[in-house]
Coordinates of C-alpha atoms in Angstrom, one line a residue:
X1 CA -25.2 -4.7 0.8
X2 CA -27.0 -5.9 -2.1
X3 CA -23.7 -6.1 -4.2
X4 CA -22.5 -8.6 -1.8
X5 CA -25.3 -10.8 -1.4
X6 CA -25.2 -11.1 -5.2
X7 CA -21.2 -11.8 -5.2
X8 CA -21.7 -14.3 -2.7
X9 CA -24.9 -15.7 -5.1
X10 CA -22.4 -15.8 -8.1
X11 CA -19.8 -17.8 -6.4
X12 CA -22.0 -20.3 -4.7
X13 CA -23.6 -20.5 -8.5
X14 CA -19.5 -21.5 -10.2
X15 CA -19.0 -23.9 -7.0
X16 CA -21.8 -25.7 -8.1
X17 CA -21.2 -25.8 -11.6
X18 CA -17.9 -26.9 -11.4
X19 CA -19.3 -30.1 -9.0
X20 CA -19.7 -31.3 -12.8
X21 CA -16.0 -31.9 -13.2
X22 CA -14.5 -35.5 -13.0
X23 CA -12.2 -35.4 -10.4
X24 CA -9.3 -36.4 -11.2
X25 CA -7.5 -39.6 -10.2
X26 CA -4.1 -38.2 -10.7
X27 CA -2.0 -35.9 -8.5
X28 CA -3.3 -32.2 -9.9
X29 CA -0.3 -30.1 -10.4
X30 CA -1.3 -26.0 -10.3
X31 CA 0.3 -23.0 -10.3
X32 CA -0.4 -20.1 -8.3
X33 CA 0.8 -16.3 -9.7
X34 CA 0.9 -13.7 -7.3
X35 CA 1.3 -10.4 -6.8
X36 CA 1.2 -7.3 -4.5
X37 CA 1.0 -4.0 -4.0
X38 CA 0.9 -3.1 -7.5
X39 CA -0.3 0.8 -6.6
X40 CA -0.8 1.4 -10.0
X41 CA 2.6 1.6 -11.3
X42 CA 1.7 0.9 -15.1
X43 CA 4.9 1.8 -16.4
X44 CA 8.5 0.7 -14.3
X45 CA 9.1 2.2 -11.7
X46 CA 12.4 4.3 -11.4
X47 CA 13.5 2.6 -8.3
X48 CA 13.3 -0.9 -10.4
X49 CA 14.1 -3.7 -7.1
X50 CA 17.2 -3.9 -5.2
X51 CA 18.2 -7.2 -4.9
X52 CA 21.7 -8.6 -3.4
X53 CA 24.7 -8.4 -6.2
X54 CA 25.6 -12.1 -7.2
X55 CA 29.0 -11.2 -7.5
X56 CA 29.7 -10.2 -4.3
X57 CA 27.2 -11.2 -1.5
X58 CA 28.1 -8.2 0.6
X59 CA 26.8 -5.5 -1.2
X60 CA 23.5 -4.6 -3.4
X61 CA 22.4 -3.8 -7.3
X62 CA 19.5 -2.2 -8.5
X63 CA 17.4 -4.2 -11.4
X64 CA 15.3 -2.3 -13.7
X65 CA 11.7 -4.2 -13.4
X66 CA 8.2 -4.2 -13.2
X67 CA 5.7 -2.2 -15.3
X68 CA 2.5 -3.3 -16.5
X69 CA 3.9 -4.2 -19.6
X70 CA 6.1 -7.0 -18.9
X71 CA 4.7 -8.1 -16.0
X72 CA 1.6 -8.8 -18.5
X73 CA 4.1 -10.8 -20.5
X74 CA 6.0 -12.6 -17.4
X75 CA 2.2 -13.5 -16.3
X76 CA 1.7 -15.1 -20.0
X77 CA 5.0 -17.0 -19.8
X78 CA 4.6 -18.3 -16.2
X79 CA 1.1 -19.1 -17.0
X80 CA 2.0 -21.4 -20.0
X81 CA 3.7 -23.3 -17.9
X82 CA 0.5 -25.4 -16.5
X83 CA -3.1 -25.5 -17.4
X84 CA -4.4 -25.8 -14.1
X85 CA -3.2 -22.0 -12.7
X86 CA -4.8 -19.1 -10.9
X87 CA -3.6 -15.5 -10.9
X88 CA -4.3 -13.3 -7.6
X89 CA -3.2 -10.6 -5.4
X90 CA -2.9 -9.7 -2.0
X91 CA -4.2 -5.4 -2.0
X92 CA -2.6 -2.2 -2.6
X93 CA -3.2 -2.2 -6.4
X94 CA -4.4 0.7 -6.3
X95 CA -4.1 4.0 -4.1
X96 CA -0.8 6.1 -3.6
X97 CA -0.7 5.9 -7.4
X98 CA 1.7 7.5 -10.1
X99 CA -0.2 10.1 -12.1
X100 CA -1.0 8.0 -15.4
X101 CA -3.4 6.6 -13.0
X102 CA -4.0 9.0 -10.2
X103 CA -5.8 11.0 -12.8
X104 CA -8.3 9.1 -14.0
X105 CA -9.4 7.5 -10.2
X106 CA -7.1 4.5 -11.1
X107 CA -9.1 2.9 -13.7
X108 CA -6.2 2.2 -15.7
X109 CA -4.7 -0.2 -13.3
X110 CA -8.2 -1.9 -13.0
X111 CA -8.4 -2.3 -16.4
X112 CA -4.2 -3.0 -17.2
X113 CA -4.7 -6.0 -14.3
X114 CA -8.0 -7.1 -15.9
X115 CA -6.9 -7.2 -19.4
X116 CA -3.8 -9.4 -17.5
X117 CA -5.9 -11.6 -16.6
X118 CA -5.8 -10.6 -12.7
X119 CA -8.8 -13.4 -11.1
X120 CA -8.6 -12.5 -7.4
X121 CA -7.6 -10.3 -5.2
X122 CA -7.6 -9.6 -1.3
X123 CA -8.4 -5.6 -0.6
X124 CA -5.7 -3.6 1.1
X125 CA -5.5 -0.7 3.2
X126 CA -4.8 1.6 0.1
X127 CA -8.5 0.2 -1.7
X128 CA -10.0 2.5 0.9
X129 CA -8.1 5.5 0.2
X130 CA -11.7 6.9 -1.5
X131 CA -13.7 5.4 0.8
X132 CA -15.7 1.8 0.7
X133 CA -18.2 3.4 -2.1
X134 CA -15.3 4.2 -4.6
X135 CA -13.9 0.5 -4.2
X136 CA -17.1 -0.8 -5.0
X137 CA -17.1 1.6 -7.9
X138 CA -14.1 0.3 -9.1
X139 CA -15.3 -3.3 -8.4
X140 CA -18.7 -2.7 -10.7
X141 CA -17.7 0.1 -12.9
X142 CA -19.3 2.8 -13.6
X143 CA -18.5 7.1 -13.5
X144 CA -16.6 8.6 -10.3
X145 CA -18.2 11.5 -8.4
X146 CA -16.0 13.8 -11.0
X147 CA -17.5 12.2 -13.8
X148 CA -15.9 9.8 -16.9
X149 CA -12.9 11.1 -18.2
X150 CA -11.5 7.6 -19.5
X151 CA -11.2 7.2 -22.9
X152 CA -13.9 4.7 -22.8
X153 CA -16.6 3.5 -20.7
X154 CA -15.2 2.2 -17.4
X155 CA -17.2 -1.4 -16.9
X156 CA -15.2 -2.4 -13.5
X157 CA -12.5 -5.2 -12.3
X158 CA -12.8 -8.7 -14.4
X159 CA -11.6 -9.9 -11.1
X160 CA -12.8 -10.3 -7.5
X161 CA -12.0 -8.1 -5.0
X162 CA -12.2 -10.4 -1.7
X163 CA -12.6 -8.9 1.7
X164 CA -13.7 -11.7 4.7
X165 CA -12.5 -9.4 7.6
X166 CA -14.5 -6.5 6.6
X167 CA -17.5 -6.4 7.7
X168 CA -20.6 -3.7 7.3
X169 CA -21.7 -3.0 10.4
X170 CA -25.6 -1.8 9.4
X171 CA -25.6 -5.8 7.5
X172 CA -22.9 -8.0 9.8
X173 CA -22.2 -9.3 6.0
X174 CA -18.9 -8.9 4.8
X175 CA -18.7 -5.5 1.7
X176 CA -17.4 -8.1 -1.0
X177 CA -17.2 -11.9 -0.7
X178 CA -15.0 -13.6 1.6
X179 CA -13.7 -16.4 -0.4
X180 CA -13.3 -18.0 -3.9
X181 CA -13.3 -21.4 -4.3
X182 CA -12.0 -22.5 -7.7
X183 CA -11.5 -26.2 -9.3
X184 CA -8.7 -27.5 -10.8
X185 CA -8.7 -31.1 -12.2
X186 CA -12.1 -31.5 -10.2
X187 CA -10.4 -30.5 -7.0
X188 CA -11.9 -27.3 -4.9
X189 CA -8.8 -25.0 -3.7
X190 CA -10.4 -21.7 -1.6
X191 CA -8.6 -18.5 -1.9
X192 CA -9.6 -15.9 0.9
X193 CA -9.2 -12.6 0.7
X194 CA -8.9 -10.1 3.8
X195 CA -7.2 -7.0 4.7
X196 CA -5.2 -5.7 7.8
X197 CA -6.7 -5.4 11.0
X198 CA -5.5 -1.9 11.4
X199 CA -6.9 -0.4 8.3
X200 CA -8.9 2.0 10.3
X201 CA -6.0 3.5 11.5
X202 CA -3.8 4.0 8.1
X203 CA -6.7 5.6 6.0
X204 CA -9.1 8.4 6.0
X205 CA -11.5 7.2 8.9
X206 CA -14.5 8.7 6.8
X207 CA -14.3 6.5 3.9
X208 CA -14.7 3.3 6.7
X209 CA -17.0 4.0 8.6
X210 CA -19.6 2.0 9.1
X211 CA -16.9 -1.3 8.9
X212 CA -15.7 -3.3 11.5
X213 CA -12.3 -5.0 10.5
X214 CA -12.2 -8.2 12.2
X215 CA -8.9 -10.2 13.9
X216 CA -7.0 -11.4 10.6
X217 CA -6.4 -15.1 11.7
X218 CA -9.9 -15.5 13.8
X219 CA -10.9 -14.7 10.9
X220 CA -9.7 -17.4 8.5
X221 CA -10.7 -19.6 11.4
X222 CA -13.8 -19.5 11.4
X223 CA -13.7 -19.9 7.8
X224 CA -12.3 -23.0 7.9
X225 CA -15.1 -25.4 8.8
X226 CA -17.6 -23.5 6.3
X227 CA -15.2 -24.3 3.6
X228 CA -14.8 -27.9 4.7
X229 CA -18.4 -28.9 4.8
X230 CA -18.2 -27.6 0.7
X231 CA -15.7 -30.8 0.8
X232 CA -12.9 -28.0 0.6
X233 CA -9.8 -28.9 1.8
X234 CA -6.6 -27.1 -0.4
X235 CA -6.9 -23.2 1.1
X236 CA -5.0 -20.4 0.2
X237 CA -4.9 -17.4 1.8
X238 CA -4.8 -14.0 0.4
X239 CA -3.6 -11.2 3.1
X240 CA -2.7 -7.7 2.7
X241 CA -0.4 -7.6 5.9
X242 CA 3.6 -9.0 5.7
X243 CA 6.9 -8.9 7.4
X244 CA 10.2 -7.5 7.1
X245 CA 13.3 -10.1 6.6
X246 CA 16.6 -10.0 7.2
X247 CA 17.3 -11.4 3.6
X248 CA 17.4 -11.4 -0.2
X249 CA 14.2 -11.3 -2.5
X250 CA 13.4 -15.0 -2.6
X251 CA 15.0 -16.0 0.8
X252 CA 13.2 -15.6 4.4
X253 CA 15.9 -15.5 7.0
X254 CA 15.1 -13.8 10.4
X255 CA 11.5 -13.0 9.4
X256 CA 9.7 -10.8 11.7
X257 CA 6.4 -8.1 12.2
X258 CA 2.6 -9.3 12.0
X259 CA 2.3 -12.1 9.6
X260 CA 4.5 -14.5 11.7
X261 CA 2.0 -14.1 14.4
X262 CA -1.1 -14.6 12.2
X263 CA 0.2 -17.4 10.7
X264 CA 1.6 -18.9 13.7
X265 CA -2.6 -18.6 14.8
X266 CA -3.8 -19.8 11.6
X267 CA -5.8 -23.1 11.4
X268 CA -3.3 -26.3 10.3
X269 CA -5.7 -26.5 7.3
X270 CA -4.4 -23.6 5.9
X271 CA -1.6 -24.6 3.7
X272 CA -0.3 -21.4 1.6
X273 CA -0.2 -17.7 3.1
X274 CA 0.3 -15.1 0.2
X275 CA 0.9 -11.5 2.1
X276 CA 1.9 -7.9 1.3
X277 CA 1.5 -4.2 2.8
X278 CA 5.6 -4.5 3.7
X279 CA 6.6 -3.8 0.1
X280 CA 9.1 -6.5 1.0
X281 CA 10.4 -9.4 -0.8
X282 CA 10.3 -13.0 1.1
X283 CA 9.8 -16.7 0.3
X284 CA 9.5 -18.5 4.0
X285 CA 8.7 -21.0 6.3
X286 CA 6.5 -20.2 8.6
X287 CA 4.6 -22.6 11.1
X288 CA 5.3 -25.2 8.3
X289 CA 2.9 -23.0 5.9
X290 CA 4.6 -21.8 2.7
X291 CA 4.4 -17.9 3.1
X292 CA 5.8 -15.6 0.4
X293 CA 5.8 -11.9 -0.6
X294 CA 6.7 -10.0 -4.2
X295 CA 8.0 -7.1 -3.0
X296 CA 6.2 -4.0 -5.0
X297 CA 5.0 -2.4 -7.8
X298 CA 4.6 -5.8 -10.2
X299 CA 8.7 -5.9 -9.6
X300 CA 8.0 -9.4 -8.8
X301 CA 5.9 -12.7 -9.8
X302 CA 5.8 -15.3 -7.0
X303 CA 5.4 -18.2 -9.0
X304 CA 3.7 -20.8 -6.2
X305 CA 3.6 -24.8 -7.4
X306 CA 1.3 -26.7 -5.8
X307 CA 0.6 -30.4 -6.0
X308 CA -3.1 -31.2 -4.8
X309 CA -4.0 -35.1 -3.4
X310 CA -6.7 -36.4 -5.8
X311 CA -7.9 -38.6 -2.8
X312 CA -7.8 -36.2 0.4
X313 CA -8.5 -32.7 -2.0
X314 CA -5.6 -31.4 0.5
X315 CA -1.9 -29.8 -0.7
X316 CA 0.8 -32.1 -0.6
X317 CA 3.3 -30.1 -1.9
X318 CA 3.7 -26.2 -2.2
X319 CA 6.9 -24.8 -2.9
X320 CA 7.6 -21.1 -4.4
X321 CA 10.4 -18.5 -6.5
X322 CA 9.9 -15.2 -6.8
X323 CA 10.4 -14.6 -10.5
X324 CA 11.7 -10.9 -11.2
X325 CA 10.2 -9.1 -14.0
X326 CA 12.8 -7.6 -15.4
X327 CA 12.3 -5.3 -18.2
X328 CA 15.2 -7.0 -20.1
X329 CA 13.8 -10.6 -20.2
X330 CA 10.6 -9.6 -20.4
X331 CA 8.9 -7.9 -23.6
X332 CA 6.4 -5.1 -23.7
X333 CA 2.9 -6.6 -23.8
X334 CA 1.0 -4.7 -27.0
X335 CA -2.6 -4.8 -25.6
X336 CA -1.0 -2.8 -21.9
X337 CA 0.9 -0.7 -24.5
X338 CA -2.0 0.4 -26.6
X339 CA -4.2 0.8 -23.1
X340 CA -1.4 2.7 -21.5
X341 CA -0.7 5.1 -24.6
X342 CA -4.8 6.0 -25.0
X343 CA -4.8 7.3 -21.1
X344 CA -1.2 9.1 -21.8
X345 CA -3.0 10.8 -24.8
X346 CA -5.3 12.0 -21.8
X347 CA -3.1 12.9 -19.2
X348 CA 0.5 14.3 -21.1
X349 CA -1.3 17.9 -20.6
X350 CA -1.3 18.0 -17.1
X351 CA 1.5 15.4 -16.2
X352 CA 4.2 17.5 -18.5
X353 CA 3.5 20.6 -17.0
X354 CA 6.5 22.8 -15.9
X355 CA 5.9 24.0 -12.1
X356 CA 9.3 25.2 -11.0
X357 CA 13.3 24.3 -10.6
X358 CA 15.2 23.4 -7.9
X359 CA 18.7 23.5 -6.8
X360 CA 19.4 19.4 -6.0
X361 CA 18.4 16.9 -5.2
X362 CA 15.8 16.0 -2.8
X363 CA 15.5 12.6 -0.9
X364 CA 13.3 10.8 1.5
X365 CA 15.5 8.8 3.3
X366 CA 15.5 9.4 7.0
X367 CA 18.7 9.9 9.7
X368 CA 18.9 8.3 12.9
X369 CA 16.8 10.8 14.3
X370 CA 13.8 10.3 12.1
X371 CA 14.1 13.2 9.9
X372 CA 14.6 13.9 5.9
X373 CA 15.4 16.6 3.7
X374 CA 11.9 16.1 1.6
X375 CA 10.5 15.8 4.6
X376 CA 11.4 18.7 5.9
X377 CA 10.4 20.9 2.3
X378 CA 7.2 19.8 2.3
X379 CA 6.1 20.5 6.1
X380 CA 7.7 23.9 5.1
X381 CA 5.4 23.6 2.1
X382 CA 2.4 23.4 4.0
X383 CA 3.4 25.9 6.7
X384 CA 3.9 28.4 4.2
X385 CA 0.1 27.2 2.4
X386 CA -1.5 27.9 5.5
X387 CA -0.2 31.3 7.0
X388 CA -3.4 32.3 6.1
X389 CA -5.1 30.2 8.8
X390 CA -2.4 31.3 11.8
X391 CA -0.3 28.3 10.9
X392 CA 2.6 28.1 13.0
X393 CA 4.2 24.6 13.0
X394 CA 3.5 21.9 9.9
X395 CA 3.5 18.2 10.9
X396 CA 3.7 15.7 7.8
X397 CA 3.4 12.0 8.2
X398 CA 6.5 9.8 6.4
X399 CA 3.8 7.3 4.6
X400 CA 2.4 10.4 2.6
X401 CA 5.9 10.9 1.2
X402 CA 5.5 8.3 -1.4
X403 CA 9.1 9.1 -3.8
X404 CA 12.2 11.0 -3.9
X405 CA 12.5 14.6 -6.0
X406 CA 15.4 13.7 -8.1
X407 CA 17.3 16.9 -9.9
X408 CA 15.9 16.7 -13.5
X409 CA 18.2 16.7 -16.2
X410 CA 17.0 19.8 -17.4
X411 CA 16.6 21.2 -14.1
X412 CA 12.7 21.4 -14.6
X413 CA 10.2 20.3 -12.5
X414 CA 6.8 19.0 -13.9
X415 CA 3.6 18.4 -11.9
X416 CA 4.0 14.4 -12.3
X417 CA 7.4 14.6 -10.1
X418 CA 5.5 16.8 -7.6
X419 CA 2.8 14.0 -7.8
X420 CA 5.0 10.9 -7.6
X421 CA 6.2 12.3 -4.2
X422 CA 2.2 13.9 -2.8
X423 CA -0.3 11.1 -4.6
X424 CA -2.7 11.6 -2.2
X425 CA -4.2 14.8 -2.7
X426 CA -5.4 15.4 0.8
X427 CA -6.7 19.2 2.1
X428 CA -4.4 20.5 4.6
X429 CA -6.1 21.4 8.0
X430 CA -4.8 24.0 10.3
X431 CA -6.2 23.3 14.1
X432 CA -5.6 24.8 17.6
X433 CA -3.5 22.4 19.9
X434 CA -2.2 23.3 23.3
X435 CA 1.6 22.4 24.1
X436 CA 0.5 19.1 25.9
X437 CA -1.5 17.8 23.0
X438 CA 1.4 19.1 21.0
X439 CA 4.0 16.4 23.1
X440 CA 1.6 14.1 23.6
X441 CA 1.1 13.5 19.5
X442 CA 4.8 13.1 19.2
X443 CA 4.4 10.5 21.6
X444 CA 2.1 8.5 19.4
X445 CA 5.0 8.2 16.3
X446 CA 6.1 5.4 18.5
X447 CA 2.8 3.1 17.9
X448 CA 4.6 -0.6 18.2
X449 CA 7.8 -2.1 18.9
X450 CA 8.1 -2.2 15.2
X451 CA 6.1 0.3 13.4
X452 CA 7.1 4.4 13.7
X453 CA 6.1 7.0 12.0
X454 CA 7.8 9.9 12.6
X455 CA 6.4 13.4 11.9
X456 CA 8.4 15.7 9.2
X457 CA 8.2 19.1 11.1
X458 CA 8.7 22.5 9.6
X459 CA 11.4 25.1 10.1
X460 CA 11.3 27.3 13.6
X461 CA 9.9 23.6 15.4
X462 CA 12.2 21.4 17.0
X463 CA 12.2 19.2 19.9
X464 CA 14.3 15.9 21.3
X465 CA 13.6 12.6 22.1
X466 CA 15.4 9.9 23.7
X467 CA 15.7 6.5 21.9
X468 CA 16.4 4.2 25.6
X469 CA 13.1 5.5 27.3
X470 CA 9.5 3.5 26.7
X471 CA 7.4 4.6 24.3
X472 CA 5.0 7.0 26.0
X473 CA 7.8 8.9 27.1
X474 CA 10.4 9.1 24.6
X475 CA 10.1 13.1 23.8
X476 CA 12.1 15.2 26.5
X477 CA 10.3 17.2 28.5
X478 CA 11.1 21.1 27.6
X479 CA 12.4 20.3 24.8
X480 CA 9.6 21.8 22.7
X481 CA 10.8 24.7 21.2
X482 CA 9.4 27.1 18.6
X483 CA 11.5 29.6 17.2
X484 CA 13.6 29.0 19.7
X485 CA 11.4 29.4 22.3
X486 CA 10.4 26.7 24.7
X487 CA 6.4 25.9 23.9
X488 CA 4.8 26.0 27.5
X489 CA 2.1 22.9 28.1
X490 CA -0.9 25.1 27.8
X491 CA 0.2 27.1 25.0
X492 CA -2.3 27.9 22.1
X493 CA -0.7 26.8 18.6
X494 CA -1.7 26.7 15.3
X495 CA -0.7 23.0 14.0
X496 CA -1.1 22.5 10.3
X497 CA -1.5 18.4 8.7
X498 CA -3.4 16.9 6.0
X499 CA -6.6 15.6 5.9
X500 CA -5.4 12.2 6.7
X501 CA -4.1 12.3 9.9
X502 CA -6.0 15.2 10.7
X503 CA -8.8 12.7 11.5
X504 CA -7.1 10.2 13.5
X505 CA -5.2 8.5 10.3
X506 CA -1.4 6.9 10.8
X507 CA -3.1 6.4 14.5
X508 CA -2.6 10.1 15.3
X509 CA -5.2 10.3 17.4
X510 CA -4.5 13.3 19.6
X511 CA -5.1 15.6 16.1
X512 CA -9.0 14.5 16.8
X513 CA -9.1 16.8 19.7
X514 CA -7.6 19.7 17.2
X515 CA -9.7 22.9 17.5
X516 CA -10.8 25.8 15.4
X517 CA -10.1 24.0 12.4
X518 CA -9.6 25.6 9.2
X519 CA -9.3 23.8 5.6
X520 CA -7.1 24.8 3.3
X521 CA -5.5 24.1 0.2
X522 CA -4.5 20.2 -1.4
X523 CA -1.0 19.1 -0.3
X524 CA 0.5 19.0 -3.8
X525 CA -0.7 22.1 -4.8
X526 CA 1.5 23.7 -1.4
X527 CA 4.0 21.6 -2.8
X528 CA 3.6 23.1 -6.1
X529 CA 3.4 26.8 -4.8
X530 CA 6.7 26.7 -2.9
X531 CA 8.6 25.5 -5.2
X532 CA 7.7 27.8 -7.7
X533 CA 8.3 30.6 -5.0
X534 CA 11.7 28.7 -4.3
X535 CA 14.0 27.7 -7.4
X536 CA 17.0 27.0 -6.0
X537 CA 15.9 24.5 -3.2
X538 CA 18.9 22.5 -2.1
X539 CA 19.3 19.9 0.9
X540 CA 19.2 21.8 4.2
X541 CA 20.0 20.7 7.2
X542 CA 18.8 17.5 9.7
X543 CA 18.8 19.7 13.1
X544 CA 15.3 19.9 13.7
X545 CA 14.6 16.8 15.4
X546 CA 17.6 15.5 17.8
X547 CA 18.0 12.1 19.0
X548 CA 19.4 11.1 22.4
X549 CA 21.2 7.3 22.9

């Protein structure tokens, strides 16, 4: 692609300008900033960041942080700290985004990280919700497909998107530049950028194809000696996969999921890991590499100090804290204020409008046996959306259920609580599945040893599974039952799912071979029109899916 030979051009173009720089012959002290999985959350979100209460180890508090607001002015502090410093991300800024951004194809948060003074960032998973053309959109600016509706010309990201493990097939080049390499007291430190290797399977499988997305570490690998023979040795890693630990925000005890593996692979060169995708927490040791996380939605500033060897060019020291940005110590920044109140102007029509009531409150949290109350609403959302189509059973996937509905205060629901739950705005597709397809898809919420997704199903569906079996063969067979009646292996059904997973998304592969498909509505509009038909929605209950040992 044209735009990234000329990336690549540019950054060949500042390497060489910066050969100009007396190197130092002192140790060069800099400081990283880092962030993930931003998704756009411009003002705090409600959840804030759960942390472990410092008065009693045992048990947890909930800190109100993060908003693009103070972490603009956490970012300002931290940064005043050292001349020499860098401020990058590891993906997910964007996608699965509160309204304030949703609306306007999250240009906002493009321009709120810019105007931060974002430099870098790896692309995640979420970057491709619109496809690879809408990412390079919001790379170089310019109008969506639904035109400008900003309140000002949208010019793209001030800061480089980085993708080395995504590669376009028609080119073998990589859609946006691999790596950065920036100086700091005359000493070269890379920074490369690459997403999860299983992107493929977690987004819309239109808007990549055409991309391979290559093995995360042999990718950083081979890396390694191209940056070397630019007399690189200091190399940072940007990577929008993490972990799940065991322990509190800035402590890595019993680390475990994909990054230990990666790193564990990595070159010896590499000296810092910065990771995401997890929404977790974490400042570790892994494979003697410093490897750190800042849980989500700018909640958290890893603030990474690095001491570089004026003599080798290599890290000597890196050591790390995750800084939270709470909204207390932190003061609103005026410039996100002013940007943030111009697309509120905007959006307050739409966002404020009153779509219904309900009865209580509505959560996402699952039981044992994988199922939710908001789960379980919006399948019976999308059933009753698509009744029209034959619709029969409504599968909805847990990852598309982004929030909780709390009660309002007023008892009034507006369209941005419906949209904070459904940001995704997928079509629902109702397809013909026999019985057998039917089990075998609920075979596939089981995908690794530690990753599950299981399906929200609507009311009149149910079905068992048994937690001490293998995966492959964990649902009980007969157990599929609609309306009571056991679903026969080559029964015909009407399935209804979003767009999503409908083409193979969440690795729900089976829905490929769906027939006699029929496109219907967007998922928060199903939302919207069964709650307004049902005011006094309350928690129902968890007996739809039933777990065995």
């Amino acid at each position: 692609m044209r735009f990234a030979t000329a990336a690549f051009t540019l950054l060949a173009a500042a390497v060489l300008a910066g050969c100009a720089t007396p190197r130092s012959t002192e140790p060069v002290q800099l400081k990283v900033l880092a962030i993930n999985d931003f998704h756009g959350n411009l003002k705090p979100p409600s959840s804030g960041i759960r942390i472990q209460d410092p008065a009693d180890p045992t048990k947890t508090v909930t800190v109100p942080a993060g908003g693009a607001e103070h972490l603009a002015t956490a970012v300002q502090q931290l940064r005043a700290k050292n001349p020499n410093h860098v401020f990058v991300a590891a993906g997910d800024l964007v996608g699965a985004t509160p309204l304030l951004s949703a609306l306007f194809r999250d240009e906002p948060t493009i321009e709120s990280l810019s105007a931060m003074g974002l430099q870098l960032a790896a692309v995640g998973n979420h970057e491709f919700d619109k496809g690879a053309a809408e990412l390079l959109r919001l790379q170089n600016g310019g109008c969506s497909s639904e035109g400008c509706k900003g309140p000002a010309p949208f010019t793209g990201a001030r800061f480089q998107y980085l993708a080395a493990s995504t590669v376009v097939d028609a080119t073998g080049k990589t859609l946006l530049p691999a790596y950065s390499i920036q100086r700091f007291g005359g000493i070269p430190v890379a920074f490369i950028g690459l997403t999860l290797k299983d992107t493929p399977t977690i987004v819309v499988p239109a808007g990549v194809a055409g991309l391979t997305f290559r093995d995360e570490a042999e990718t950083v690998n081979a890396l390694v000696p191209v940056l070397r023979q630019q007399g690189v040795e200091a190399i940072v890693v940007l990577i929008h996969e993490g972990g799940v630990p065991t322990g509190d925000y800035n402590a890595c005890p019993g680390i475990s999921g994909p990054i230990v593996d990666i790193v564990n692979k990595l070159d010896k060169a590499v000296d810092v890991v910065v990771t995401g995708h997890t929404h977790r927490a974490y400042n570790c040791r892994i494979d003697g590499r410093l490897v750190t996380s800042g849980d989500k939605y700018g909640t958290i500033v890893t603030e990474i100090d690095l001491t570089l060897d004026p003599g080798t060019g290599d890290v000597t020291r890196a050591v790390a804290d995750n800084v939270i940005v709470r909204t207390a110590s932190f003061a609103k920044d005026p410039r996100q204020t002013a940007l943030i109140a111009a697309y509120e102007r905007l959006a307050t029509p739409l966002a404020k409008r009153v779509v219904g009531r309900i009865g209580g409150a509505l959560p996402r949290e699952q039981n044992p046996a994988g199922e939710s109350v908001l789960g379980q609403v919006i399948a019976d959302a999308q059933l009753a959306a698509t009744q029209d189509a034959g619709a029969q059973i409504a599968l909805m996937n847990p990852g598309g259920i982004r929030a909780a509905l709390p009660l309002p205060i007023d008892g009034q629901l507006r369209y941005e609580d419906l949209f904070a739950v459904q940001p995704f705005y997928n079509n629902l597709v109702t397809m013909t599945l026999s019985g057998a397809q039917l089990q075998q898809l609920l075979e596939q919420q089981w995908q690794t040893a530690t990753r599950t997704h299981m399906l929200q199903v609507s009311r009149g569906f149910s079905y068992r599974w048994d937690a001490s079996q293998p995966m492959g063969q964990r649902v009980v067979p007969g157990s599929l039952r609609l309306n009571g009646q056991p679903i026969a292996a080559d029964a015909r059904l009407r399935v209804t799912v979003n767009s999503f997973i409908a083409s193979g998304g969440d690795n729900f592969t089976v829905l490929r071979q769906g027939t006699e498909r029929k496109t219907g509505v967007m998922d928060i509009d199903a939302l919207e029109a069964y709650v307004k038909a049902n005011p006094t929605l309350v928690p129902g209950t968890l007996d739809r899916i039933a777990r065995l040992n």
